[in-house]
Amino acid sequence: SQQGEEDPQALSIQEGENATMNCSYKTSINNLQWYRQNSGRGLVHLILIRSNEREKHSGRLRVTLDTSKKSSSLLITASRAADTASYFCAPLQAGGGSYIPTFGRGTSLIVHP
Amino acid sequence: GAVVSQHPSRVICKSGTSVKIECRSLDFQATTMFWYRQFPKQSLMLMATSNEGSKATYEQGVEKDKFLINHASLTLSTLTVTSAHPEDSSFYICSARGPFRGEAFFGQGTRLTVV
């Protein structure tokens, strides 16, 4: 399995603004997933984007994938204080093998009310 | 999505004692479960991969005699921290691999404090 690296490490915005965080990975992927972790809690699955998809939406979330650049971005529109959390990406390496979710440091998002 | 239940959510124990953490997949069978450890403001570090009916595979640097993993059924894996020390205080999270490739579902985590 490979690990995604999130950027920036920390992001602080005002409620109502958009938040964009990025993920880079090293080798070809089958799909890539984004997770959210509220402080002191487990991970919540947000969205999965497959390697043949370029963009995917889920409510206020928009995920893009650029396989040529080996990167993905997560956009949260009209952010709310409740969006305050850490966000992680988890790429699934292509080419078979078992899926073992591994994580980078994540992006810590703070949304000020 | 599928539900993974982790218990207890918080535990405080004395140095030298052992603590067991349970991870259950409630509505699906999980032949593989993962155990992670997370220090404050750090990422989740994979400790071991637990396969039902066989020995767990530990990541480098993880003491298998200290962190005992048992995956006796398709819905339950346990992590026992033996002879706990204050430095074992951490947040432990389990995850269960779903039926489709690329899926994983996470428990809510266990905050372990060793005093």
Coordinates of N, CA and C in Angstrom, one line a residue:
Chain A
S1 N 0.8 -1.2 0.0 CA 0.0 0.0 0.0 C 0.9 1.2 0.0
Q2 N 0.3 2.3 -0.5 CA 1.1 3.5 -0.5 C 0.3 4.6 0.4
Q3 N 1.1 5.5 0.8 CA 0.5 6.6 1.7 C 0.3 7.8 0.9
G4 N -0.8 8.5 1.1 CA -1.0 9.8 0.5 C -0.4 10.9 1.5
E5 N 0.0 12.0 0.9 CA 0.5 13.1 1.7 C -0.4 14.3 1.5
E6 N -0.9 14.8 2.6 CA -1.9 15.9 2.5 C -1.1 17.2 2.7
D7 N -1.7 18.2 2.0 CA -1.2 19.6 2.1 C -2.3 20.6 1.9
P8 N -2.4 21.7 2.7 CA -1.4 22.0 3.8 C -1.6 21.2 5.0
Q9 N -0.7 21.3 5.9 CA -0.8 20.6 7.2 C -1.9 21.2 8.1
A10 N -2.1 22.5 7.9 CA -3.1 23.2 8.7 C -3.7 24.3 7.9
L11 N -5.0 24.5 8.1 CA -5.8 25.4 7.3 C -6.8 26.1 8.3
S12 N -6.8 27.4 8.3 CA -7.7 28.1 9.2 C -8.5 29.1 8.4
I13 N -9.9 29.0 8.4 CA -10.7 29.8 7.6 C -11.9 30.3 8.4
Q14 N -12.7 31.2 7.8 CA -13.9 31.7 8.4 C -15.1 30.9 7.9
E15 N -16.1 30.8 8.7 CA -17.3 30.1 8.3 C -17.8 30.7 7.0
G16 N -18.3 29.9 6.1 CA -18.8 30.4 4.8 C -17.8 30.4 3.7
E17 N -16.5 30.4 4.1 CA -15.5 30.3 3.0 C -15.3 28.9 2.5
N18 N -14.6 28.8 1.4 CA -14.3 27.4 0.9 C -13.0 27.0 1.4
A19 N -12.8 25.6 1.6 CA -11.6 25.1 2.1 C -11.1 24.1 1.0
T20 N -9.8 24.2 0.7 CA -9.3 23.3 -0.3 C -8.0 22.6 0.3
M21 N -8.0 21.3 0.2 CA -6.8 20.6 0.7 C -6.4 19.6 -0.4
N22 N -5.1 19.3 -0.4 CA -4.6 18.5 -1.5 C -3.9 17.2 -1.0
C23 N -3.8 16.3 -1.9 CA -3.2 15.0 -1.6 C -2.3 14.6 -2.8
S24 N -1.1 14.2 -2.5 CA -0.2 13.7 -3.5 C 0.2 12.2 -3.2
Y25 N 0.4 11.5 -4.2 CA 0.8 10.1 -4.0 C 1.8 9.7 -5.1
K26 N 2.4 8.5 -4.9 CA 3.6 8.2 -5.7 C 3.4 7.3 -6.9
T27 N 2.5 6.3 -6.8 CA 2.4 5.3 -7.8 C 0.9 5.3 -8.3
S28 N 0.7 4.5 -9.4 CA -0.6 4.5 -10.0 C -1.6 3.9 -9.0
I29 N -2.8 4.4 -9.1 CA -3.8 4.0 -8.1 C -5.1 3.4 -8.8
N30 N -5.8 2.7 -8.0 CA -7.1 2.1 -8.4 C -8.2 3.1 -8.0
N31 N -8.1 3.6 -6.8 CA -9.0 4.6 -6.4 C -8.3 5.4 -5.3
L32 N -9.0 6.5 -4.8 CA -8.5 7.3 -3.7 C -9.7 7.7 -2.9
Q33 N -9.5 7.6 -1.6 CA -10.6 7.9 -0.7 C -10.1 9.1 0.3
W34 N -11.1 9.8 0.7 CA -10.9 10.9 1.6 C -11.7 10.5 2.9
Y35 N -11.0 10.8 4.0 CA -11.7 10.5 5.3 C -11.6 11.8 6.2
R36 N -12.5 11.9 7.1 CA -12.5 13.0 8.1 C -12.3 12.4 9.5
Q37 N -11.6 13.1 10.4 CA -11.4 12.6 11.7 C -11.7 13.8 12.7
N38 N -12.8 13.7 13.4 CA -13.0 14.7 14.4 C -12.1 14.4 15.6
S39 N -11.7 15.4 16.4 CA -10.8 15.3 17.4 C -11.2 14.2 18.4
G40 N -10.2 13.2 18.6 CA -10.5 12.1 19.5 C -11.5 11.1 19.1
R41 N -11.8 11.1 17.8 CA -12.7 10.1 17.2 C -12.1 9.3 16.1
G42 N -12.9 8.3 15.7 CA -12.4 7.5 14.6 C -12.5 8.2 13.2
L43 N -12.2 7.5 12.2 CA -12.3 8.1 10.8 C -13.7 7.9 10.2
V44 N -14.1 8.9 9.5 CA -15.4 8.8 8.8 C -15.1 8.9 7.3
H45 N -15.6 7.9 6.6 CA -15.4 7.9 5.1 C -16.2 9.0 4.5
L46 N -15.6 9.8 3.6 CA -16.3 10.9 3.0 C -16.6 10.6 1.6
I47 N -15.6 10.2 0.8 CA -15.9 10.1 -0.6 C -14.8 9.2 -1.3
L48 N -15.1 8.5 -2.3 CA -14.2 7.6 -3.0 C -14.2 8.1 -4.5
I49 N -13.1 8.3 -5.1 CA -13.0 8.6 -6.5 C -12.1 7.6 -7.2
R50 N -12.6 7.1 -8.3 CA -11.9 6.0 -9.0 C -10.9 6.6 -10.0
S51 N -10.0 5.8 -10.4 CA -8.9 6.3 -11.2 C -9.4 6.8 -12.6
N52 N -10.5 6.4 -13.0 CA -11.1 6.8 -14.3 C -12.0 8.0 -14.2
E53 N -12.1 8.5 -13.0 CA -13.0 9.7 -12.7 C -12.1 10.9 -12.5
R54 N -12.6 12.1 -12.9 CA -11.8 13.3 -12.7 C -12.4 14.2 -11.7
E55 N -13.7 14.0 -11.4 CA -14.3 14.9 -10.4 C -15.6 14.1 -9.8
K56 N -15.8 14.4 -8.6 CA -16.9 13.7 -7.9 C -17.5 14.7 -6.9
H57 N -18.8 14.7 -6.7 CA -19.4 15.6 -5.8 C -20.2 14.8 -4.8
S58 N -20.3 15.3 -3.5 CA -21.1 14.7 -2.5 C -21.5 15.9 -1.6
G59 N -22.7 16.4 -1.7 CA -23.2 17.5 -0.9 C -22.3 18.7 -1.1
R60 N -21.6 19.2 -0.1 CA -20.7 20.4 -0.2 C -19.3 20.0 -0.5
L61 N -19.1 18.7 -0.7 CA -17.8 18.2 -1.0 C -17.6 18.0 -2.5
R62 N -16.4 18.5 -3.0 CA -16.0 18.2 -4.4 C -14.6 17.7 -4.4
V63 N -14.4 16.5 -5.0 CA -13.1 15.9 -5.1 C -12.7 15.8 -6.5
T64 N -11.5 16.2 -6.8 CA -10.9 16.1 -8.1 C -9.7 15.1 -8.1
L65 N -9.5 14.6 -9.2 CA -8.3 13.6 -9.3 C -7.6 13.9 -10.6
D66 N -6.3 14.1 -10.5 CA -5.5 14.3 -11.7 C -4.4 13.2 -11.6
T67 N -4.6 12.1 -12.4 CA -3.7 11.0 -12.3 C -2.4 11.3 -13.0
S68 N -2.4 12.2 -13.9 CA -1.1 12.6 -14.6 C -0.2 13.3 -13.6
K69 N -0.8 14.0 -12.6 CA 0.0 14.7 -11.6 C 0.1 13.9 -10.3
K70 N -0.6 12.8 -10.3 CA -0.7 12.0 -9.1 C -1.2 12.8 -7.9
S71 N -2.3 13.5 -8.1 CA -2.8 14.3 -7.0 C -4.3 14.4 -7.0
S72 N -4.8 14.7 -5.8 CA -6.2 14.8 -5.7 C -6.5 16.1 -4.8
S73 N -7.6 16.7 -4.9 CA -8.0 17.8 -4.0 C -9.4 17.6 -3.5
L74 N -9.6 18.0 -2.3 CA -10.9 18.0 -1.6 C -11.3 19.4 -1.4
L75 N -12.4 19.8 -1.9 CA -12.9 21.2 -1.7 C -14.2 21.1 -0.9
I76 N -14.2 21.8 0.2 CA -15.4 21.9 1.0 C -16.0 23.3 0.8
T77 N -17.2 23.4 0.2 CA -17.7 24.7 0.0 C -18.6 25.2 1.1
A78 N -18.7 26.5 1.3 CA -19.5 27.1 2.3 C -19.3 26.4 3.6
S79 N -18.1 26.5 4.1 CA -17.7 25.7 5.3 C -18.5 26.2 6.5
R80 N -18.6 25.2 7.4 CA -19.3 25.4 8.7 C -18.3 25.1 9.8
A81 N -18.6 25.6 11.0 CA -17.8 25.3 12.2 C -17.7 23.8 12.4
A82 N -18.7 23.1 12.1 CA -18.8 21.6 12.3 C -17.8 20.9 11.3
D83 N -17.3 21.6 10.3 CA -16.4 21.0 9.4 C -15.0 20.9 10.0
T84 N -14.8 21.6 11.2 CA -13.5 21.5 11.8 C -13.1 20.1 12.2
A85 N -12.0 19.7 11.6 CA -11.6 18.3 11.8 C -10.2 18.1 11.0
S86 N -9.7 16.9 11.1 CA -8.5 16.6 10.3 C -9.0 15.7 9.1
Y87 N -8.4 15.9 8.0 CA -8.8 15.3 6.7 C -7.6 14.5 6.2
F88 N -7.9 13.2 5.8 CA -6.9 12.3 5.3 C -7.3 11.8 4.0
C89 N -6.3 11.5 3.1 CA -6.5 10.8 1.9 C -5.9 9.4 2.0
A90 N -6.4 8.5 1.3 CA -5.9 7.1 1.3 C -6.0 6.6 -0.1
P91 N -4.9 6.5 -0.8 CA -4.9 6.0 -2.2 C -4.8 4.5 -2.1
L92 N -5.5 3.8 -3.0 CA -5.5 2.4 -3.2 C -4.6 2.1 -4.4
Q93 N -3.5 1.5 -4.1 CA -2.5 1.2 -5.2 C -3.1 0.3 -6.2
A94 N -2.8 0.6 -7.5 CA -3.2 -0.3 -8.6 C -2.4 -1.5 -8.7
G95 N -2.9 -2.5 -9.4 CA -2.0 -3.7 -9.7 C -2.2 -4.8 -8.7
G96 N -3.4 -4.9 -8.1 CA -3.7 -6.0 -7.3 C -3.1 -5.9 -5.9
G97 N -3.1 -7.0 -5.2 CA -2.7 -6.9 -3.8 C -3.8 -6.5 -2.9
S98 N -3.5 -6.6 -1.6 CA -4.6 -6.3 -0.6 C -4.6 -4.8 -0.2
Y99 N -5.7 -4.3 0.1 CA -5.9 -2.9 0.5 C -5.6 -2.8 1.9
I100 N -4.5 -2.0 2.3 CA -4.2 -1.7 3.6 C -4.2 -0.2 3.7
P101 N -5.2 0.4 4.4 CA -5.3 1.9 4.4 C -4.1 2.4 5.2
T102 N -3.4 3.3 4.6 CA -2.3 4.0 5.3 C -2.5 5.5 5.1
F103 N -2.0 6.3 6.0 CA -2.3 7.7 6.1 C -1.1 8.6 6.3
G104 N -1.2 9.8 5.7 CA -0.2 10.8 6.0 C -0.6 11.6 7.2
R105 N 0.0 12.8 7.4 CA -0.3 13.6 8.6 C -1.7 14.2 8.5
G106 N -2.2 14.3 7.4 CA -3.5 14.9 7.3 C -3.5 16.4 7.2
T107 N -4.6 17.0 6.9 CA -4.8 18.5 6.9 C -5.7 18.8 8.1
S108 N -5.2 19.6 9.0 CA -6.0 20.0 10.1 C -6.8 21.3 9.8
L109 N -8.1 21.2 9.6 CA -8.9 22.3 9.2 C -9.6 22.9 10.4
I110 N -9.5 24.2 10.6 CA -10.3 24.9 11.6 C -11.2 25.9 10.9
V111 N -12.4 25.8 11.2 CA -13.4 26.8 10.7 C -13.9 27.6 11.8
H112 N -13.6 28.9 11.7 CA -14.0 29.9 12.8 C -15.4 30.4 12.6
P113 N -16.3 30.3 13.6 CA -17.7 30.8 13.4 C -17.7 32.3 13.3
Chain B
G1 N -22.9 3.4 5.1 CA -21.7 2.5 5.1 C -21.8 1.5 6.2
A2 N -20.9 0.5 6.2 CA -20.9 -0.5 7.3 C -20.5 0.0 8.6
V3 N -20.8 -0.7 9.7 CA -20.6 -0.2 11.0 C -19.5 -1.0 11.7
V4 N -18.5 -0.4 12.3 CA -17.5 -1.0 13.1 C -17.6 -0.4 14.5
S5 N -17.8 -1.3 15.4 CA -17.9 -0.9 16.8 C -16.7 -1.2 17.6
Q6 N -16.2 -0.2 18.3 CA -14.9 -0.4 19.1 C -15.3 -0.1 20.5
H7 N -14.7 -1.0 21.4 CA -15.1 -0.8 22.8 C -13.9 -1.2 23.7
P8 N -13.6 -0.5 24.8 CA -14.3 0.7 25.2 C -13.8 1.9 24.5
S9 N -14.5 3.0 24.7 CA -14.1 4.3 24.0 C -13.0 5.0 24.8
R10 N -13.0 4.7 26.1 CA -12.0 5.3 27.0 C -11.7 4.3 28.1
V11 N -10.4 4.2 28.4 CA -10.0 3.3 29.5 C -8.8 3.9 30.2
I12 N -8.8 3.8 31.5 CA -7.7 4.3 32.3 C -7.2 3.0 33.1
C13 N -5.9 2.7 33.1 CA -5.5 1.6 33.8 C -4.2 1.9 34.5
K14 N -3.8 1.1 35.4 CA -2.6 1.3 36.2 C -1.4 0.6 35.4
S15 N -0.2 1.1 35.6 CA 1.0 0.6 35.0 C 1.1 -0.9 35.4
G16 N 1.5 -1.7 34.5 CA 1.7 -3.1 34.8 C 0.5 -4.0 34.5
T17 N -0.7 -3.4 34.3 CA -1.9 -4.2 34.1 C -2.1 -4.3 32.6
S18 N -3.0 -5.2 32.2 CA -3.3 -5.4 30.8 C -4.7 -4.9 30.4
V19 N -4.8 -4.4 29.2 CA -6.1 -3.8 28.7 C -6.5 -4.5 27.4
K20 N -7.8 -4.8 27.3 CA -8.2 -5.4 26.1 C -9.2 -4.5 25.4
I21 N -9.0 -4.3 24.1 CA -9.8 -3.5 23.3 C -10.5 -4.4 22.2
E22 N -11.8 -4.2 22.0 CA -12.5 -5.0 21.1 C -12.9 -4.2 19.8
C23 N -12.9 -4.9 18.7 CA -13.3 -4.3 17.5 C -14.3 -5.3 16.8
R24 N -15.5 -4.8 16.6 CA -16.5 -5.7 16.0 C -17.1 -5.1 14.7
S25 N -17.2 -5.9 13.7 CA -17.9 -5.5 12.5 C -19.4 -5.9 12.7
L26 N -20.3 -5.0 12.7 CA -21.7 -5.2 13.1 C -22.6 -5.8 12.0
D27 N -22.3 -5.4 10.8 CA -23.3 -5.8 9.7 C -22.6 -6.4 8.5
F28 N -21.3 -6.8 8.7 CA -20.6 -7.5 7.6 C -19.5 -8.4 8.2
Q29 N -19.1 -9.3 7.5 CA -18.0 -10.2 7.9 C -16.7 -9.6 7.4
A30 N -15.8 -9.5 8.4 CA -14.5 -8.9 8.1 C -13.4 -9.9 8.3
T31 N -12.8 -10.5 7.2 CA -11.7 -11.4 7.4 C -10.5 -10.7 7.7
T32 N -10.4 -9.4 7.5 CA -9.2 -8.7 7.8 C -9.5 -7.4 8.6
M33 N -8.8 -7.2 9.6 CA -9.0 -6.0 10.4 C -7.6 -5.4 10.6
F34 N -7.6 -4.1 10.8 CA -6.3 -3.4 11.0 C -6.4 -2.6 12.4
W35 N -5.2 -2.5 13.0 CA -5.1 -1.8 14.3 C -4.1 -0.7 14.1
Y36 N -4.5 0.5 14.5 CA -3.7 1.7 14.4 C -3.5 2.3 15.8
R37 N -2.4 3.1 15.8 CA -2.1 3.9 17.0 C -1.9 5.4 16.6
Q38 N -2.4 6.3 17.3 CA -2.3 7.7 17.0 C -2.0 8.5 18.2
F39 N -0.8 9.2 18.1 CA -0.4 10.2 19.1 C -1.1 11.5 18.7
P40 N -1.2 12.4 19.7 CA -1.8 13.7 19.5 C -1.2 14.4 18.3
K41 N -2.1 14.9 17.5 CA -1.7 15.7 16.3 C -0.8 14.9 15.3
Q42 N -0.8 13.6 15.4 CA -0.1 12.8 14.5 C -1.0 12.0 13.6
S43 N -0.4 11.3 12.6 CA -1.2 10.5 11.8 C -1.5 9.2 12.4
L44 N -2.3 8.4 11.8 CA -2.6 7.0 12.3 C -1.4 6.1 11.8
M45 N -0.8 5.4 12.7 CA 0.3 4.5 12.4 C -0.2 3.1 12.4
L46 N -0.1 2.4 11.3 CA -0.5 1.0 11.3 C 0.3 0.2 12.2
M47 N -0.3 -0.6 13.1 CA 0.4 -1.4 14.0 C 0.5 -2.8 13.5
A48 N -0.7 -3.3 13.1 CA -0.8 -4.7 12.6 C -2.0 -5.0 11.8
T49 N -1.9 -6.0 11.0 CA -3.0 -6.5 10.2 C -3.5 -7.8 10.8
S50 N -4.8 -7.9 11.1 CA -5.3 -9.1 11.7 C -6.2 -9.9 10.8
N51 N -5.8 -11.1 10.6 CA -6.6 -12.0 9.7 C -7.3 -13.1 10.5
E52 N -8.6 -13.3 10.2 CA -9.3 -14.3 10.9 C -8.7 -15.6 10.8
G53 N -8.5 -16.2 12.0 CA -8.1 -17.6 12.0 C -6.6 -17.8 11.9
S54 N -5.8 -16.7 11.7 CA -4.4 -16.8 11.6 C -3.7 -15.7 12.4
K55 N -2.4 -15.8 12.5 CA -1.6 -14.9 13.3 C -1.6 -13.5 12.6
A56 N -1.6 -12.5 13.4 CA -1.5 -11.1 12.9 C -0.2 -10.8 12.3
T57 N -0.2 -9.9 11.4 CA 1.1 -9.4 10.8 C 1.4 -8.1 11.4
Y58 N 2.5 -8.0 12.1 CA 2.9 -6.7 12.8 C 3.8 -5.9 11.9
E59 N 3.6 -4.6 12.0 CA 4.5 -3.7 11.3 C 5.9 -3.6 12.1
Q60 N 6.9 -3.2 11.4 CA 8.2 -3.1 11.9 C 8.2 -2.2 13.2
G61 N 8.8 -2.6 14.2 CA 8.9 -1.8 15.4 C 7.8 -2.0 16.4
V62 N 6.8 -2.8 16.0 CA 5.7 -3.1 17.0 C 5.9 -4.4 17.7
E63 N 5.9 -4.4 19.0 CA 6.2 -5.6 19.8 C 5.0 -6.5 19.8
K64 N 5.1 -7.6 19.2 CA 4.0 -8.6 19.1 C 3.7 -9.2 20.5
D65 N 4.7 -9.3 21.4 CA 4.4 -9.8 22.7 C 3.7 -8.8 23.6
K66 N 3.8 -7.5 23.2 CA 3.2 -6.5 24.1 C 1.8 -6.2 23.5
F67 N 1.6 -6.2 22.3 CA 0.3 -5.9 21.7 C -0.2 -7.2 21.0
L68 N -1.0 -7.9 21.9 CA -1.5 -9.2 21.4 C -2.8 -9.0 20.6
I69 N -2.8 -9.6 19.5 CA -4.0 -9.5 18.6 C -4.6 -10.8 18.4
N70 N -5.9 -10.9 18.6 CA -6.7 -12.1 18.4 C -7.8 -11.8 17.4
H71 N -8.0 -12.6 16.4 CA -9.1 -12.4 15.5 C -9.8 -13.8 15.3
A72 N -10.6 -14.1 16.4 CA -11.1 -15.4 16.5 C -12.3 -15.7 15.6
S73 N -13.0 -14.6 15.2 CA -14.2 -14.8 14.4 C -14.2 -13.8 13.3
L74 N -15.2 -13.9 12.4 CA -15.2 -13.0 11.2 C -15.8 -11.6 11.6
T75 N -16.2 -11.5 12.9 CA -16.7 -10.2 13.2 C -16.0 -9.6 14.4
L76 N -15.0 -10.2 15.0 CA -14.4 -9.7 16.2 C -12.9 -9.9 16.1
S77 N -12.2 -8.7 16.4 CA -10.7 -8.8 16.6 C -10.5 -8.0 17.9
T78 N -9.5 -8.5 18.7 CA -9.2 -7.9 20.0 C -7.7 -7.5 20.0
L79 N -7.4 -6.4 20.6 CA -6.1 -5.9 20.9 C -5.9 -5.9 22.4
T80 N -4.9 -6.6 22.9 CA -4.6 -6.6 24.3 C -3.2 -5.9 24.5
V81 N -3.2 -4.8 25.2 CA -2.0 -4.2 25.6 C -1.5 -4.8 26.9
T82 N -0.5 -5.5 26.9 CA 0.0 -6.2 28.1 C 1.0 -5.4 28.8
S83 N 1.0 -5.6 30.2 CA 1.9 -4.9 31.0 C 2.1 -3.4 30.6
A84 N 1.0 -2.7 30.6 CA 0.9 -1.4 30.1 C 1.8 -0.4 30.9
H85 N 2.4 0.5 30.1 CA 3.3 1.6 30.7 C 2.7 2.9 30.3
P86 N 3.0 4.0 31.0 CA 2.5 5.3 30.6 C 2.8 5.6 29.1
E87 N 3.9 5.2 28.6 CA 4.2 5.5 27.2 C 3.3 4.8 26.2
D88 N 2.5 3.8 26.7 CA 1.5 3.2 25.8 C 0.2 4.0 25.7
S89 N 0.1 5.0 26.5 CA -1.0 5.9 26.5 C -1.1 6.5 25.1
S90 N -2.3 6.3 24.5 CA -2.4 6.7 23.1 C -3.9 6.5 22.7
F91 N -4.2 6.8 21.4 CA -5.5 6.6 20.8 C -5.3 5.4 19.9
Y92 N -6.1 4.4 20.1 CA -6.0 3.2 19.3 C -7.3 3.1 18.5
I93 N -7.1 2.8 17.2 CA -8.3 2.7 16.3 C -8.2 1.4 15.5
C94 N -9.4 0.8 15.3 CA -9.4 -0.4 14.5 C -10.1 -0.1 13.2
S95 N -9.9 -0.9 12.2 CA -10.6 -0.8 10.9 C -10.8 -2.2 10.4
A96 N -11.9 -2.3 9.7 CA -12.3 -3.6 9.1 C -12.4 -3.4 7.6
R97 N -11.7 -4.4 6.9 CA -11.8 -4.3 5.5 C -13.1 -4.8 5.0
G98 N -13.7 -4.0 4.1 CA -15.1 -4.3 3.6 C -15.1 -5.4 2.6
P99 N -16.2 -5.8 2.1 CA -16.3 -6.9 1.1 C -15.8 -6.5 -0.3
F100 N -15.8 -5.2 -0.5 CA -15.3 -4.8 -1.8 C -13.9 -4.2 -1.7
R101 N -13.1 -4.5 -2.7 CA -11.7 -4.0 -2.7 C -11.6 -2.5 -2.6
G102 N -10.8 -2.1 -1.7 CA -10.6 -0.6 -1.5 C -11.5 0.0 -0.4
E103 N -12.3 -0.9 0.3 CA -13.2 -0.4 1.3 C -12.6 -0.7 2.7
A104 N -12.7 0.3 3.6 CA -12.3 0.1 5.0 C -13.2 0.9 5.8
F105 N -13.6 0.3 6.9 CA -14.5 1.1 7.8 C -13.9 1.1 9.2
F106 N -14.0 2.3 9.9 CA -13.2 2.5 11.1 C -14.1 2.5 12.3
G107 N -13.5 2.1 13.4 CA -14.2 2.2 14.7 C -14.0 3.6 15.2
Q108 N -14.6 3.9 16.3 CA -14.6 5.2 16.9 C -13.3 5.5 17.7
G109 N -12.5 4.5 17.9 CA -11.3 4.6 18.7 C -11.4 4.4 20.2
T110 N -10.3 4.1 20.8 CA -10.2 3.9 22.2 C -9.1 4.8 22.8
R111 N -9.4 5.6 23.7 CA -8.4 6.5 24.3 C -7.9 5.7 25.6
L112 N -6.6 5.3 25.5 CA -6.0 4.6 26.6 C -5.1 5.5 27.4
T113 N -5.3 5.5 28.7 CA -4.4 6.3 29.6 C -3.9 5.4 30.6
V114 N -2.6 5.3 30.7 CA -1.9 4.4 31.7 C -1.3 5.3 32.7
V115 N -1.7 5.1 34.0 CA -1.2 5.9 35.1 C -0.3 5.2 36.0

